[in-house]
Amino acid sequence: MWHHSIAIKALEALIAALPSVVAAFAEELVALHVLPVLLHLCTQDPVPNVRFNAAKALAKVTPLLAGERGVLCQRVTAALTGAAEGDADVDVRFFAARALREANLQ
């Protein structure tokens, strides 16, 4: 069981560091490879801490996609709105709602 806990903590740390690293990537790379992973983690991961950390990362990554904002922002908005309104975990709902405000997606 402790291996699972360590893996979750490592994933949380990676998600937290991702926005800083992504700032150096090309928008297309972020749009094609990073954003889909964050969207999946925010909406599908079974661990609430992973979901809310992904929501926090989405708030920081989305503004970096100035040239890719159309459909991608709709996907991010839909994912964060779904998490803010329907996630079973109160922390996920809180951080998803905050991410919507911080990314100016409301």
mmCIF file of C-alpha atoms in Angstrom:
data_model
loop_
_atom_site.group_PDB
_atom_site.id
_atom_site.type_symbol
_atom_site.label_atom_id
_atom_site.label_comp_id
_atom_site.label_asym_id
_atom_site.label_seq_id
_atom_site.Cartn_x
_atom_site.Cartn_y
_atom_site.Cartn_z
ATOM 1 C CA MET A 1 0.000 0.000 0.000
ATOM 2 C CA TRP A 2 2.818 2.461 0.746
ATOM 3 C CA HIS A 3 4.062 2.131 -2.862
ATOM 4 C CA HIS A 4 0.689 3.466 -4.009
ATOM 5 C CA SER A 5 0.966 6.395 -1.590
ATOM 6 C CA ILE A 6 4.457 7.259 -2.829
ATOM 7 C CA ALA A 7 3.281 7.107 -6.445
ATOM 8 C CA ILE A 8 0.408 9.471 -5.674
ATOM 9 C CA LYS A 9 2.737 11.942 -3.949
ATOM 10 C CA ALA A 10 5.140 11.789 -6.897
ATOM 11 C CA LEU A 11 2.280 12.428 -9.339
ATOM 12 C CA GLU A 12 1.058 15.357 -7.239
ATOM 13 C CA ALA A 13 4.571 16.867 -7.226
ATOM 14 C CA LEU A 14 4.866 16.426 -10.990
ATOM 15 C CA ILE A 15 1.498 18.096 -11.568
ATOM 16 C CA ALA A 16 2.471 21.001 -9.300
ATOM 17 C CA ALA A 17 5.749 21.551 -11.183
ATOM 18 C CA LEU A 18 4.225 21.170 -14.631
ATOM 19 C CA PRO A 19 3.040 24.780 -15.164
ATOM 20 C CA SER A 20 6.557 26.118 -14.583
ATOM 21 C CA VAL A 21 8.085 23.660 -17.033
ATOM 22 C CA VAL A 22 5.336 24.054 -19.632
ATOM 23 C CA ALA A 23 6.002 27.796 -19.926
ATOM 24 C CA ALA A 24 9.097 26.911 -21.980
ATOM 25 C CA PHE A 25 7.227 24.572 -24.358
ATOM 26 C CA ALA A 26 5.674 25.498 -27.689
ATOM 27 C CA GLU A 27 1.913 26.066 -27.495
ATOM 28 C CA GLU A 28 1.243 23.225 -29.910
ATOM 29 C CA LEU A 29 3.182 20.768 -27.744
ATOM 30 C CA VAL A 30 1.229 21.822 -24.661
ATOM 31 C CA ALA A 31 -2.070 21.608 -26.537
ATOM 32 C CA LEU A 32 -1.359 18.164 -27.982
ATOM 33 C CA HIS A 33 0.400 16.436 -25.102
ATOM 34 C CA VAL A 34 0.088 18.225 -21.766
ATOM 35 C CA LEU A 35 -3.464 19.518 -21.794
ATOM 36 C CA PRO A 36 -5.108 16.151 -22.562
ATOM 37 C CA VAL A 37 -3.276 14.538 -19.640
ATOM 38 C CA LEU A 38 -4.299 17.296 -17.239
ATOM 39 C CA LEU A 39 -7.901 17.121 -18.450
ATOM 40 C CA HIS A 40 -7.938 13.372 -17.899
ATOM 41 C CA LEU A 41 -6.395 13.655 -14.433
ATOM 42 C CA CYS A 42 -8.799 16.428 -13.439
ATOM 43 C CA THR A 43 -11.893 14.486 -14.447
ATOM 44 C CA GLN A 44 -11.025 10.789 -14.281
ATOM 45 C CA ASP A 45 -8.369 10.108 -11.657
ATOM 46 C CA PRO A 46 -9.706 8.147 -8.672
ATOM 47 C CA VAL A 47 -7.620 10.172 -6.177
ATOM 48 C CA PRO A 48 -9.154 13.529 -5.159
ATOM 49 C CA ASN A 49 -5.761 15.173 -4.480
ATOM 50 C CA VAL A 50 -4.638 14.334 -8.010
ATOM 51 C CA ARG A 51 -7.877 15.765 -9.449
ATOM 52 C CA PHE A 52 -7.613 19.058 -7.570
ATOM 53 C CA ASN A 53 -3.909 19.440 -8.323
ATOM 54 C CA ALA A 54 -4.702 18.896 -12.005
ATOM 55 C CA ALA A 55 -7.395 21.600 -11.777
ATOM 56 C CA LYS A 56 -4.864 23.976 -10.225
ATOM 57 C CA ALA A 57 -2.380 23.192 -13.003
ATOM 58 C CA LEU A 58 -5.040 23.784 -15.670
ATOM 59 C CA ALA A 59 -5.586 27.281 -14.270
ATOM 60 C CA LYS A 60 -1.910 28.059 -14.825
ATOM 61 C CA VAL A 61 -1.412 26.264 -18.146
ATOM 62 C CA THR A 62 -4.520 27.453 -20.000
ATOM 63 C CA PRO A 63 -3.476 31.137 -20.208
ATOM 64 C CA LEU A 64 -0.247 30.031 -21.905
ATOM 65 C CA LEU A 65 -2.261 28.815 -24.886
ATOM 66 C CA ALA A 66 -2.997 32.237 -26.376
ATOM 67 C CA GLY A 67 -2.950 30.993 -29.966
ATOM 68 C CA GLU A 68 -4.839 27.786 -29.218
ATOM 69 C CA ARG A 69 -7.662 29.176 -27.086
ATOM 70 C CA GLY A 70 -10.856 28.301 -29.014
ATOM 71 C CA VAL A 71 -11.757 24.635 -28.711
ATOM 72 C CA LEU A 72 -9.137 23.978 -26.039
ATOM 73 C CA CYS A 73 -10.628 26.573 -23.710
ATOM 74 C CA GLN A 74 -14.043 25.035 -24.262
ATOM 75 C CA ARG A 75 -12.650 21.629 -23.244
ATOM 76 C CA VAL A 76 -10.915 23.070 -20.182
ATOM 77 C CA THR A 77 -14.011 25.047 -19.211
ATOM 78 C CA ALA A 78 -16.210 21.963 -19.568
ATOM 79 C CA ALA A 79 -13.834 19.816 -17.483
ATOM 80 C CA LEU A 80 -13.415 22.388 -14.724
ATOM 81 C CA THR A 81 -17.119 23.228 -14.647
ATOM 82 C CA GLY A 82 -17.975 19.551 -14.379
ATOM 83 C CA ALA A 83 -15.509 19.135 -11.530
ATOM 84 C CA ALA A 84 -16.644 22.340 -9.792
ATOM 85 C CA GLU A 85 -20.296 21.349 -9.928
ATOM 86 C CA GLY A 86 -20.305 17.580 -9.801
ATOM 87 C CA ASP A 87 -17.224 16.104 -8.179
ATOM 88 C CA ALA A 88 -17.892 14.036 -5.072
ATOM 89 C CA ASP A 89 -14.982 15.667 -3.222
ATOM 90 C CA VAL A 90 -15.449 19.137 -1.719
ATOM 91 C CA ASP A 91 -11.777 20.073 -2.254
ATOM 92 C CA VAL A 92 -11.936 19.168 -5.933
ATOM 93 C CA ARG A 93 -15.061 21.301 -6.325
ATOM 94 C CA PHE A 94 -13.361 24.221 -4.555
ATOM 95 C CA PHE A 95 -10.121 24.108 -6.567
ATOM 96 C CA ALA A 96 -11.925 23.544 -9.876
ATOM 97 C CA ALA A 97 -14.132 26.597 -9.254
ATOM 98 C CA ARG A 98 -11.079 28.638 -8.309
ATOM 99 C CA ALA A 99 -9.260 27.423 -11.430
ATOM 100 C CA LEU A 100 -12.158 28.651 -13.591
ATOM 101 C CA ARG A 101 -11.846 32.119 -12.049
ATOM 102 C CA GLU A 102 -8.034 32.236 -12.200
ATOM 103 C CA ALA A 103 -7.934 31.193 -15.856
ATOM 104 C CA ASN A 104 -10.697 33.697 -16.709
ATOM 105 C CA LEU A 105 -12.899 30.937 -18.064
ATOM 106 C CA GLN A 106 -16.135 31.847 -16.264
#
